[in-house]
Amino acid sequence: MKIVVEQVSKKYKDKVAIDNLSFEIEGPAIVGFLGHNGAGKTTLLNIFASLISATSGKVLINGEEVFDNTNAMKQICFIAETDNFFNQLTISQLFKSNQLFYENWDQEYASQLLNRFKLNEKLKIKNLSKGMTSALGIIMGLACRTPIVIFDEPYIGLDAASRSLFYDLLLEEYTENPRLFIMSTHLIDEVADLFNEVIILQEGKLLLKDSYMNIQQKLFKVKGKKQDVESFINGKKVIHHSSFLNEVHALVKLNNQEAAQLKTHSVLSFEPIKLQELMILLSKQYREEI
Amino acid sequence: MSLIHEGEKPIFQQIRETIEDAILDGTLQAEDRIPSINEFAKQYQINPATANKGVNELVEKAVIYKKRGVGMYVSAEAKQILIQERKERFEQSFLLPLVHEANRLGITVEELQMMLGRVSK
């Protein structure tokens, strides 16, 4: 389960949506795919799923170029934010067509999931509420059993209880049938602990790609009196720096050695940074640099 | 066991400390089986790799040992190892901040000793 992105760009008339991106994603993993609106997330995910073509560069799925390649497409289940299904179908009709396309579609599991989300298979898709439609997308992504599943903002209209059910099911499925799940979301801190890899895009470029473990172990918010903070961060990589009254806050990225030496400190406080705040600070730093 | 998700520590560290605390207060005894990585992941809605990191740090310290294909168990020396480790950290983690705050408030060592006598009754 490997996606290789090689110098991919996507240009629209007057806008560069994806700007010469190169990176690799390897599964099994749950990957958080983050960025502000307009960062290029959906565009890139659409290219992964072969729904649109890149202007230049290529995307390889397990070594095969994805565009116009049915074999590669069958390895990916892409659930978009909306408009995933033909409106006129009933849920059971949709499941029948899924069975034809996805070789490993698990009908029994899909029926169980319908029960969990309290959906009736006789319902027509056009009559479903927003939340129900999102639930149906989630069910499809889990039951398709493809090596790669992409959820692009999967939960419009889903309430907190249903989202929590989704996280439980996703973990269960990931443990029992390990594969590559890629998820874009704006509810970052709610799902952050599910990730083992994080990718952040900004203006079509890669702002960050790292393991969640690394982020938790190496990025810290340091708080304390000015002179104490300054002497600690001296020589270290500082991503963000601010002060209020006599207190200075600094976001530092420690290297392996510095992280290993980090102990409780009597005059400084250390906190791991939340993913959402990290994204905001990185993007601020990015904008200041250009 | 419940974790404060908004906590000031990385989640893997919270998992590790939850197990440590359970061993220290006797909830988990020597040779007790601890939940599997997947059970931890599910319970706290976290990636299994994150749960694994927390548990593995305890395996490295010989607080927990693995029986292949069976599960993970609390070692006979677990409590002793943890007490020793926490004692070593006690000064740094508890006393220094205490003295720091006391200094800031102008509390003398004598006053501190009196307070300590009062609260430990």
JSON list of N, CA and C in Angstrom, two decimals, chain A residues 40-110:
[
{"chain": "A", "resi": 40, "resn": "GLY", "atom": "N", "xyz": [-5.42, 22.91, -1.29]},
{"chain": "A", "resi": 40, "resn": "GLY", "atom": "CA", "xyz": [-5.18, 21.94, -2.36]},
{"chain": "A", "resi": 40, "resn": "GLY", "atom": "C", "xyz": [-5.48, 20.50, -1.97]},
{"chain": "A", "resi": 41, "resn": "LYS", "atom": "N", "xyz": [-6.06, 20.31, -0.77]},
{"chain": "A", "resi": 41, "resn": "LYS", "atom": "CA", "xyz": [-6.32, 18.95, -0.27]},
{"chain": "A", "resi": 41, "resn": "LYS", "atom": "C", "xyz": [-7.22, 18.16, -1.21]},
{"chain": "A", "resi": 42, "resn": "THR", "atom": "N", "xyz": [-8.40, 18.73, -1.47]},
{"chain": "A", "resi": 42, "resn": "THR", "atom": "CA", "xyz": [-9.38, 18.01, -2.27]},
{"chain": "A", "resi": 42, "resn": "THR", "atom": "C", "xyz": [-8.86, 17.77, -3.69]},
{"chain": "A", "resi": 43, "resn": "THR", "atom": "N", "xyz": [-8.17, 18.78, -4.24]},
{"chain": "A", "resi": 43, "resn": "THR", "atom": "CA", "xyz": [-7.60, 18.61, -5.57]},
{"chain": "A", "resi": 43, "resn": "THR", "atom": "C", "xyz": [-6.65, 17.41, -5.60]},
{"chain": "A", "resi": 44, "resn": "LEU", "atom": "N", "xyz": [-5.76, 17.35, -4.63]},
{"chain": "A", "resi": 44, "resn": "LEU", "atom": "CA", "xyz": [-4.78, 16.26, -4.62]},
{"chain": "A", "resi": 44, "resn": "LEU", "atom": "C", "xyz": [-5.46, 14.90, -4.38]},
{"chain": "A", "resi": 45, "resn": "LEU", "atom": "N", "xyz": [-6.43, 14.88, -3.48]},
{"chain": "A", "resi": 45, "resn": "LEU", "atom": "CA", "xyz": [-7.13, 13.62, -3.21]},
{"chain": "A", "resi": 45, "resn": "LEU", "atom": "C", "xyz": [-7.89, 13.16, -4.45]},
{"chain": "A", "resi": 46, "resn": "ASN", "atom": "N", "xyz": [-8.43, 14.13, -5.21]},
{"chain": "A", "resi": 46, "resn": "ASN", "atom": "CA", "xyz": [-9.10, 13.79, -6.47]},
{"chain": "A", "resi": 46, "resn": "ASN", "atom": "C", "xyz": [-8.13, 13.20, -7.49]},
{"chain": "A", "resi": 47, "resn": "ILE", "atom": "N", "xyz": [-6.91, 13.71, -7.47]},
{"chain": "A", "resi": 47, "resn": "ILE", "atom": "CA", "xyz": [-5.90, 13.15, -8.38]},
{"chain": "A", "resi": 47, "resn": "ILE", "atom": "C", "xyz": [-5.54, 11.72, -7.94]},
{"chain": "A", "resi": 48, "resn": "PHE", "atom": "N", "xyz": [-5.41, 11.51, -6.62]},
{"chain": "A", "resi": 48, "resn": "PHE", "atom": "CA", "xyz": [-5.14, 10.15, -6.12]},
{"chain": "A", "resi": 48, "resn": "PHE", "atom": "C", "xyz": [-6.21, 9.18, -6.64]},
{"chain": "A", "resi": 49, "resn": "ALA", "atom": "N", "xyz": [-7.46, 9.63, -6.59]},
{"chain": "A", "resi": 49, "resn": "ALA", "atom": "CA", "xyz": [-8.57, 8.76, -6.95]},
{"chain": "A", "resi": 49, "resn": "ALA", "atom": "C", "xyz": [-8.81, 8.74, -8.45]},
{"chain": "A", "resi": 50, "resn": "SER", "atom": "N", "xyz": [-7.96, 9.44, -9.19]},
{"chain": "A", "resi": 50, "resn": "SER", "atom": "CA", "xyz": [-8.05, 9.47, -10.64]},
{"chain": "A", "resi": 50, "resn": "SER", "atom": "C", "xyz": [-9.34, 10.12, -11.14]},
{"chain": "A", "resi": 51, "resn": "LEU", "atom": "N", "xyz": [-9.91, 10.99, -10.35]},
{"chain": "A", "resi": 51, "resn": "LEU", "atom": "CA", "xyz": [-11.12, 11.68, -10.77]},
{"chain": "A", "resi": 51, "resn": "LEU", "atom": "C", "xyz": [-10.77, 12.88, -11.64]},
{"chain": "A", "resi": 52, "resn": "ILE", "atom": "N", "xyz": [-9.58, 13.44, -11.42]},
{"chain": "A", "resi": 52, "resn": "ILE", "atom": "CA", "xyz": [-9.07, 14.48, -12.31]},
{"chain": "A", "resi": 52, "resn": "ILE", "atom": "C", "xyz": [-7.61, 14.15, -12.63]},
{"chain": "A", "resi": 53, "resn": "SER", "atom": "N", "xyz": [-7.08, 14.74, -13.68]},
{"chain": "A", "resi": 53, "resn": "SER", "atom": "CA", "xyz": [-5.69, 14.45, -14.02]},
{"chain": "A", "resi": 53, "resn": "SER", "atom": "C", "xyz": [-4.80, 15.59, -13.55]},
{"chain": "A", "resi": 54, "resn": "ALA", "atom": "N", "xyz": [-3.55, 15.26, -13.29]},
{"chain": "A", "resi": 54, "resn": "ALA", "atom": "CA", "xyz": [-2.58, 16.30, -12.92]},
{"chain": "A", "resi": 54, "resn": "ALA", "atom": "C", "xyz": [-2.15, 17.03, -14.19]},
{"chain": "A", "resi": 55, "resn": "THR", "atom": "N", "xyz": [-1.78, 18.31, -14.05]},
{"chain": "A", "resi": 55, "resn": "THR", "atom": "CA", "xyz": [-1.27, 19.05, -15.20]},
{"chain": "A", "resi": 55, "resn": "THR", "atom": "C", "xyz": [0.11, 18.51, -15.58]},
{"chain": "A", "resi": 56, "resn": "SER", "atom": "N", "xyz": [0.91, 18.21, -14.57]},
{"chain": "A", "resi": 56, "resn": "SER", "atom": "CA", "xyz": [2.20, 17.56, -14.82]},
{"chain": "A", "resi": 56, "resn": "SER", "atom": "C", "xyz": [2.56, 16.69, -13.63]},
{"chain": "A", "resi": 57, "resn": "GLY", "atom": "N", "xyz": [3.51, 15.79, -13.82]},
{"chain": "A", "resi": 57, "resn": "GLY", "atom": "CA", "xyz": [3.90, 14.87, -12.77]},
{"chain": "A", "resi": 57, "resn": "GLY", "atom": "C", "xyz": [3.00, 13.65, -12.74]},
{"chain": "A", "resi": 58, "resn": "LYS", "atom": "N", "xyz": [3.28, 12.72, -11.86]},
{"chain": "A", "resi": 58, "resn": "LYS", "atom": "CA", "xyz": [2.42, 11.54, -11.79]},
{"chain": "A", "resi": 58, "resn": "LYS", "atom": "C", "xyz": [2.25, 11.00, -10.37]},
{"chain": "A", "resi": 59, "resn": "VAL", "atom": "N", "xyz": [1.16, 10.23, -10.23]},
{"chain": "A", "resi": 59, "resn": "VAL", "atom": "CA", "xyz": [0.87, 9.57, -8.97]},
{"chain": "A", "resi": 59, "resn": "VAL", "atom": "C", "xyz": [0.90, 8.07, -9.20]},
{"chain": "A", "resi": 60, "resn": "LEU", "atom": "N", "xyz": [1.69, 7.36, -8.41]},
{"chain": "A", "resi": 60, "resn": "LEU", "atom": "CA", "xyz": [1.78, 5.91, -8.54]},
{"chain": "A", "resi": 60, "resn": "LEU", "atom": "C", "xyz": [1.14, 5.25, -7.34]},
{"chain": "A", "resi": 61, "resn": "ILE", "atom": "N", "xyz": [0.26, 4.27, -7.60]},
{"chain": "A", "resi": 61, "resn": "ILE", "atom": "CA", "xyz": [-0.32, 3.49, -6.53]},
{"chain": "A", "resi": 61, "resn": "ILE", "atom": "C", "xyz": [0.29, 2.10, -6.62]},
{"chain": "A", "resi": 62, "resn": "ASN", "atom": "N", "xyz": [0.98, 1.70, -5.62]},
{"chain": "A", "resi": 62, "resn": "ASN", "atom": "CA", "xyz": [1.70, 0.42, -5.64]},
{"chain": "A", "resi": 62, "resn": "ASN", "atom": "C", "xyz": [2.48, 0.25, -6.95]},
{"chain": "A", "resi": 63, "resn": "GLY", "atom": "N", "xyz": [3.13, 1.30, -7.37]},
{"chain": "A", "resi": 63, "resn": "GLY", "atom": "CA", "xyz": [3.98, 1.23, -8.55]},
{"chain": "A", "resi": 63, "resn": "GLY", "atom": "C", "xyz": [3.29, 1.47, -9.88]},
{"chain": "A", "resi": 64, "resn": "GLU", "atom": "N", "xyz": [1.96, 1.51, -9.87]},
{"chain": "A", "resi": 64, "resn": "GLU", "atom": "CA", "xyz": [1.26, 1.71, -11.14]},
{"chain": "A", "resi": 64, "resn": "GLU", "atom": "C", "xyz": [0.74, 3.14, -11.25]},
{"chain": "A", "resi": 65, "resn": "GLU", "atom": "N", "xyz": [0.89, 3.72, -12.41]},
{"chain": "A", "resi": 65, "resn": "GLU", "atom": "CA", "xyz": [0.36, 5.07, -12.60]},
{"chain": "A", "resi": 65, "resn": "GLU", "atom": "C", "xyz": [-1.16, 5.03, -12.52]},
{"chain": "A", "resi": 66, "resn": "VAL", "atom": "N", "xyz": [-1.73, 5.98, -11.83]},
{"chain": "A", "resi": 66, "resn": "VAL", "atom": "CA", "xyz": [-3.14, 5.85, -11.46]},
{"chain": "A", "resi": 66, "resn": "VAL", "atom": "C", "xyz": [-4.10, 6.35, -12.53]},
{"chain": "A", "resi": 67, "resn": "PHE", "atom": "N", "xyz": [-3.69, 7.38, -13.29]},
{"chain": "A", "resi": 67, "resn": "PHE", "atom": "CA", "xyz": [-4.70, 8.01, -14.14]},
{"chain": "A", "resi": 67, "resn": "PHE", "atom": "C", "xyz": [-5.16, 7.10, -15.28]},
{"chain": "A", "resi": 68, "resn": "ASP", "atom": "N", "xyz": [-6.48, 6.98, -15.42]},
{"chain": "A", "resi": 68, "resn": "ASP", "atom": "CA", "xyz": [-7.07, 6.16, -16.46]},
{"chain": "A", "resi": 68, "resn": "ASP", "atom": "C", "xyz": [-6.69, 4.69, -16.36]},
{"chain": "A", "resi": 69, "resn": "ASN", "atom": "N", "xyz": [-6.53, 4.23, -15.16]},
{"chain": "A", "resi": 69, "resn": "ASN", "atom": "CA", "xyz": [-6.06, 2.87, -14.94]},
{"chain": "A", "resi": 69, "resn": "ASN", "atom": "C", "xyz": [-7.06, 2.17, -14.01]},
{"chain": "A", "resi": 70, "resn": "THR", "atom": "N", "xyz": [-7.95, 1.36, -14.60]},
{"chain": "A", "resi": 70, "resn": "THR", "atom": "CA", "xyz": [-9.03, 0.75, -13.81]},
{"chain": "A", "resi": 70, "resn": "THR", "atom": "C", "xyz": [-8.48, -0.11, -12.69]},
{"chain": "A", "resi": 71, "resn": "ASN", "atom": "N", "xyz": [-7.39, -0.80, -12.99]},
{"chain": "A", "resi": 71, "resn": "ASN", "atom": "CA", "xyz": [-6.80, -1.67, -11.99]},
{"chain": "A", "resi": 71, "resn": "ASN", "atom": "C", "xyz": [-6.38, -0.89, -10.74]},
{"chain": "A", "resi": 72, "resn": "ALA", "atom": "N", "xyz": [-5.73, 0.24, -10.96]},
{"chain": "A", "resi": 72, "resn": "ALA", "atom": "CA", "xyz": [-5.31, 1.08, -9.83]},
{"chain": "A", "resi": 72, "resn": "ALA", "atom": "C", "xyz": [-6.53, 1.69, -9.14]},
{"chain": "A", "resi": 73, "resn": "MET", "atom": "N", "xyz": [-7.52, 2.08, -9.94]},
{"chain": "A", "resi": 73, "resn": "MET", "atom": "CA", "xyz": [-8.72, 2.71, -9.36]},
{"chain": "A", "resi": 73, "resn": "MET", "atom": "C", "xyz": [-9.47, 1.76, -8.43]},
{"chain": "A", "resi": 74, "resn": "LYS", "atom": "N", "xyz": [-9.43, 0.48, -8.76]},
{"chain": "A", "resi": 74, "resn": "LYS", "atom": "CA", "xyz": [-10.15, -0.51, -7.93]},
{"chain": "A", "resi": 74, "resn": "LYS", "atom": "C", "xyz": [-9.50, -0.67, -6.55]},
{"chain": "A", "resi": 75, "resn": "GLN", "atom": "N", "xyz": [-8.28, -0.16, -6.42]},
{"chain": "A", "resi": 75, "resn": "GLN", "atom": "CA", "xyz": [-7.61, -0.28, -5.13]},
{"chain": "A", "resi": 75, "resn": "GLN", "atom": "C", "xyz": [-7.96, 0.87, -4.20]},
{"chain": "A", "resi": 76, "resn": "ILE", "atom": "N", "xyz": [-8.68, 1.85, -4.76]},
{"chain": "A", "resi": 76, "resn": "ILE", "atom": "CA", "xyz": [-8.98, 3.04, -3.96]},
{"chain": "A", "resi": 76, "resn": "ILE", "atom": "C", "xyz": [-10.48, 3.23, -3.83]},
{"chain": "A", "resi": 77, "resn": "CYS", "atom": "N", "xyz": [-10.91, 3.51, -2.61]},
{"chain": "A", "resi": 77, "resn": "CYS", "atom": "CA", "xyz": [-12.29, 3.93, -2.42]},
{"chain": "A", "resi": 77, "resn": "CYS", "atom": "C", "xyz": [-12.24, 5.38, -1.96]},
{"chain": "A", "resi": 78, "resn": "PHE", "atom": "N", "xyz": [-12.84, 6.25, -2.74]},
{"chain": "A", "resi": 78, "resn": "PHE", "atom": "CA", "xyz": [-12.79, 7.68, -2.44]},
{"chain": "A", "resi": 78, "resn": "PHE", "atom": "C", "xyz": [-14.17, 8.17, -2.01]},
{"chain": "A", "resi": 79, "resn": "ILE", "atom": "N", "xyz": [-14.24, 8.70, -0.81]},
{"chain": "A", "resi": 79, "resn": "ILE", "atom": "CA", "xyz": [-15.51, 9.24, -0.33]},
{"chain": "A", "resi": 79, "resn": "ILE", "atom": "C", "xyz": [-15.36, 10.76, -0.23]},
{"chain": "A", "resi": 80, "resn": "ALA", "atom": "N", "xyz": [-16.08, 11.46, -1.08]},
{"chain": "A", "resi": 80, "resn": "ALA", "atom": "CA", "xyz": [-16.00, 12.92, -1.10]},
{"chain": "A", "resi": 80, "resn": "ALA", "atom": "C", "xyz": [-16.93, 13.51, -0.05]},
{"chain": "A", "resi": 81, "resn": "GLU", "atom": "N", "xyz": [-16.85, 14.82, 0.08]},
{"chain": "A", "resi": 81, "resn": "GLU", "atom": "CA", "xyz": [-17.67, 15.52, 1.06]},
{"chain": "A", "resi": 81, "resn": "GLU", "atom": "C", "xyz": [-19.16, 15.37, 0.75]},
{"chain": "A", "resi": 82, "resn": "THR", "atom": "N", "xyz": [-19.49, 15.49, -0.52]},
{"chain": "A", "resi": 82, "resn": "THR", "atom": "CA", "xyz": [-20.90, 15.35, -0.94]},
{"chain": "A", "resi": 82, "resn": "THR", "atom": "C", "xyz": [-20.97, 14.69, -2.32]},
{"chain": "A", "resi": 83, "resn": "ASP", "atom": "N", "xyz": [-22.18, 14.42, -2.75]},
{"chain": "A", "resi": 83, "resn": "ASP", "atom": "CA", "xyz": [-22.44, 13.89, -4.10]},
{"chain": "A", "resi": 83, "resn": "ASP", "atom": "C", "xyz": [-21.64, 12.64, -4.42]},
{"chain": "A", "resi": 84, "resn": "ASN", "atom": "N", "xyz": [-21.65, 11.68, -3.51]},
{"chain": "A", "resi": 84, "resn": "ASN", "atom": "CA", "xyz": [-20.94, 10.44, -3.76]},
{"chain": "A", "resi": 84, "resn": "ASN", "atom": "C", "xyz": [-21.75, 9.44, -4.57]},
{"chain": "A", "resi": 85, "resn": "PHE", "atom": "N", "xyz": [-23.08, 9.59, -4.51]},
{"chain": "A", "resi": 85, "resn": "PHE", "atom": "CA", "xyz": [-23.91, 8.51, -5.04]},
{"chain": "A", "resi": 85, "resn": "PHE", "atom": "C", "xyz": [-24.95, 9.03, -6.03]},
{"chain": "A", "resi": 86, "resn": "PHE", "atom": "N", "xyz": [-25.42, 8.10, -6.88]},
{"chain": "A", "resi": 86, "resn": "PHE", "atom": "CA", "xyz": [-26.56, 8.43, -7.72]},
{"chain": "A", "resi": 86, "resn": "PHE", "atom": "C", "xyz": [-27.79, 8.54, -6.83]},
{"chain": "A", "resi": 87, "resn": "ASN", "atom": "N", "xyz": [-28.44, 9.67, -6.94]},
{"chain": "A", "resi": 87, "resn": "ASN", "atom": "CA", "xyz": [-29.58, 9.98, -6.08]},
{"chain": "A", "resi": 87, "resn": "ASN", "atom": "C", "xyz": [-30.75, 9.01, -6.17]},
{"chain": "A", "resi": 88, "resn": "GLN", "atom": "N", "xyz": [-30.94, 8.46, -7.35]},
{"chain": "A", "resi": 88, "resn": "GLN", "atom": "CA", "xyz": [-32.15, 7.67, -7.58]},
{"chain": "A", "resi": 88, "resn": "GLN", "atom": "C", "xyz": [-32.09, 6.26, -7.00]},
{"chain": "A", "resi": 89, "resn": "LEU", "atom": "N", "xyz": [-30.89, 5.83, -6.63]},
{"chain": "A", "resi": 89, "resn": "LEU", "atom": "CA", "xyz": [-30.73, 4.46, -6.12]},
{"chain": "A", "resi": 89, "resn": "LEU", "atom": "C", "xyz": [-31.23, 4.35, -4.67]},
{"chain": "A", "resi": 90, "resn": "THR", "atom": "N", "xyz": [-31.60, 3.14, -4.30]},
{"chain": "A", "resi": 90, "resn": "THR", "atom": "CA", "xyz": [-31.79, 2.87, -2.87]},
{"chain": "A", "resi": 90, "resn": "THR", "atom": "C", "xyz": [-30.44, 2.42, -2.33]},
{"chain": "A", "resi": 91, "resn": "ILE", "atom": "N", "xyz": [-30.35, 2.36, -1.01]},
{"chain": "A", "resi": 91, "resn": "ILE", "atom": "CA", "xyz": [-29.08, 1.95, -0.40]},
{"chain": "A", "resi": 91, "resn": "ILE", "atom": "C", "xyz": [-28.72, 0.52, -0.85]},
{"chain": "A", "resi": 92, "resn": "SER", "atom": "N", "xyz": [-29.70, -0.37, -0.88]},
{"chain": "A", "resi": 92, "resn": "SER", "atom": "CA", "xyz": [-29.37, -1.75, -1.26]},
{"chain": "A", "resi": 92, "resn": "SER", "atom": "C", "xyz": [-28.93, -1.84, -2.72]},
{"chain": "A", "resi": 93, "resn": "GLN", "atom": "N", "xyz": [-29.51, -1.00, -3.58]},
{"chain": "A", "resi": 93, "resn": "GLN", "atom": "CA", "xyz": [-29.05, -0.98, -4.97]},
{"chain": "A", "resi": 93, "resn": "GLN", "atom": "C", "xyz": [-27.60, -0.48, -5.07]},
{"chain": "A", "resi": 94, "resn": "LEU", "atom": "N", "xyz": [-27.32, 0.55, -4.26]},
{"chain": "A", "resi": 94, "resn": "LEU", "atom": "CA", "xyz": [-25.95, 1.07, -4.24]},
{"chain": "A", "resi": 94, "resn": "LEU", "atom": "C", "xyz": [-24.97, -0.02, -3.81]},
{"chain": "A", "resi": 95, "resn": "PHE", "atom": "N", "xyz": [-25.35, -0.76, -2.78]},
{"chain": "A", "resi": 95, "resn": "PHE", "atom": "CA", "xyz": [-24.47, -1.83, -2.28]},
{"chain": "A", "resi": 95, "resn": "PHE", "atom": "C", "xyz": [-24.25, -2.89, -3.36]},
{"chain": "A", "resi": 96, "resn": "LYS", "atom": "N", "xyz": [-25.31, -3.21, -4.14]},
{"chain": "A", "resi": 96, "resn": "LYS", "atom": "CA", "xyz": [-25.15, -4.21, -5.21]},
{"chain": "A", "resi": 96, "resn": "LYS", "atom": "C", "xyz": [-24.13, -3.73, -6.23]},
{"chain": "A", "resi": 97, "resn": "SER", "atom": "N", "xyz": [-24.19, -2.46, -6.58]},
{"chain": "A", "resi": 97, "resn": "SER", "atom": "CA", "xyz": [-23.24, -1.98, -7.58]},
{"chain": "A", "resi": 97, "resn": "SER", "atom": "C", "xyz": [-21.82, -1.92, -6.99]},
{"chain": "A", "resi": 98, "resn": "ASN", "atom": "N", "xyz": [-21.72, -1.64, -5.70]},
{"chain": "A", "resi": 98, "resn": "ASN", "atom": "CA", "xyz": [-20.40, -1.67, -5.06]},
{"chain": "A", "resi": 98, "resn": "ASN", "atom": "C", "xyz": [-19.79, -3.07, -5.13]},
{"chain": "A", "resi": 99, "resn": "GLN", "atom": "N", "xyz": [-20.66, -4.06, -4.91]},
{"chain": "A", "resi": 99, "resn": "GLN", "atom": "CA", "xyz": [-20.23, -5.45, -4.94]},
{"chain": "A", "resi": 99, "resn": "GLN", "atom": "C", "xyz": [-19.58, -5.78, -6.30]},
{"chain": "A", "resi": 100, "resn": "LEU", "atom": "N", "xyz": [-20.14, -5.19, -7.35]},
{"chain": "A", "resi": 100, "resn": "LEU", "atom": "CA", "xyz": [-19.62, -5.47, -8.70]},
{"chain": "A", "resi": 100, "resn": "LEU", "atom": "C", "xyz": [-18.26, -4.82, -8.91]},
{"chain": "A", "resi": 101, "resn": "PHE", "atom": "N", "xyz": [-18.11, -3.60, -8.35]},
{"chain": "A", "resi": 101, "resn": "PHE", "atom": "CA", "xyz": [-16.87, -2.87, -8.63]},
{"chain": "A", "resi": 101, "resn": "PHE", "atom": "C", "xyz": [-15.74, -3.26, -7.68]},
{"chain": "A", "resi": 102, "resn": "TYR", "atom": "N", "xyz": [-16.04, -3.33, -6.39]},
{"chain": "A", "resi": 102, "resn": "TYR", "atom": "CA", "xyz": [-14.99, -3.63, -5.40]},
{"chain": "A", "resi": 102, "resn": "TYR", "atom": "C", "xyz": [-14.94, -5.13, -5.12]},
{"chain": "A", "resi": 103, "resn": "GLU", "atom": "N", "xyz": [-13.81, -5.75, -5.48]},
{"chain": "A", "resi": 103, "resn": "GLU", "atom": "CA", "xyz": [-13.71, -7.21, -5.36]},
{"chain": "A", "resi": 103, "resn": "GLU", "atom": "C", "xyz": [-13.87, -7.70, -3.93]},
{"chain": "A", "resi": 104, "resn": "ASN", "atom": "N", "xyz": [-13.45, -6.89, -2.97]},
{"chain": "A", "resi": 104, "resn": "ASN", "atom": "CA", "xyz": [-13.49, -7.36, -1.58]},
{"chain": "A", "resi": 104, "resn": "ASN", "atom": "C", "xyz": [-14.65, -6.78, -0.78]},
{"chain": "A", "resi": 105, "resn": "TRP", "atom": "N", "xyz": [-15.61, -6.17, -1.45]},
{"chain": "A", "resi": 105, "resn": "TRP", "atom": "CA", "xyz": [-16.77, -5.59, -0.76]},
{"chain": "A", "resi": 105, "resn": "TRP", "atom": "C", "xyz": [-17.37, -6.62, 0.19]},
{"chain": "A", "resi": 106, "resn": "ASP", "atom": "N", "xyz": [-17.58, -6.22, 1.44]},
{"chain": "A", "resi": 106, "resn": "ASP", "atom": "CA", "xyz": [-18.12, -7.14, 2.44]},
{"chain": "A", "resi": 106, "resn": "ASP", "atom": "C", "xyz": [-19.59, -6.76, 2.75]},
{"chain": "A", "resi": 107, "resn": "GLN", "atom": "N", "xyz": [-20.50, -7.49, 2.12]},
{"chain": "A", "resi": 107, "resn": "GLN", "atom": "CA", "xyz": [-21.92, -7.16, 2.22]},
{"chain": "A", "resi": 107, "resn": "GLN", "atom": "C", "xyz": [-22.45, -7.35, 3.64]},
{"chain": "A", "resi": 108, "resn": "GLU", "atom": "N", "xyz": [-21.98, -8.41, 4.29]},
{"chain": "A", "resi": 108, "resn": "GLU", "atom": "CA", "xyz": [-22.48, -8.69, 5.63]},
{"chain": "A", "resi": 108, "resn": "GLU", "atom": "C", "xyz": [-22.07, -7.56, 6.60]},
{"chain": "A", "resi": 109, "resn": "TYR", "atom": "N", "xyz": [-20.81, -7.15, 6.47]},
{"chain": "A", "resi": 109, "resn": "TYR", "atom": "CA", "xyz": [-20.29, -6.06, 7.29]},
{"chain": "A", "resi": 109, "resn": "TYR", "atom": "C", "xyz": [-21.05, -4.77, 6.99]},
{"chain": "A", "resi": 110, "resn": "ALA", "atom": "N", "xyz": [-21.31, -4.52, 5.71]},
{"chain": "A", "resi": 110, "resn": "ALA", "atom": "CA", "xyz": [-22.05, -3.31, 5.33]},
{"chain": "A", "resi": 110, "resn": "ALA", "atom": "C", "xyz": [-23.43, -3.29, 5.98]}
]
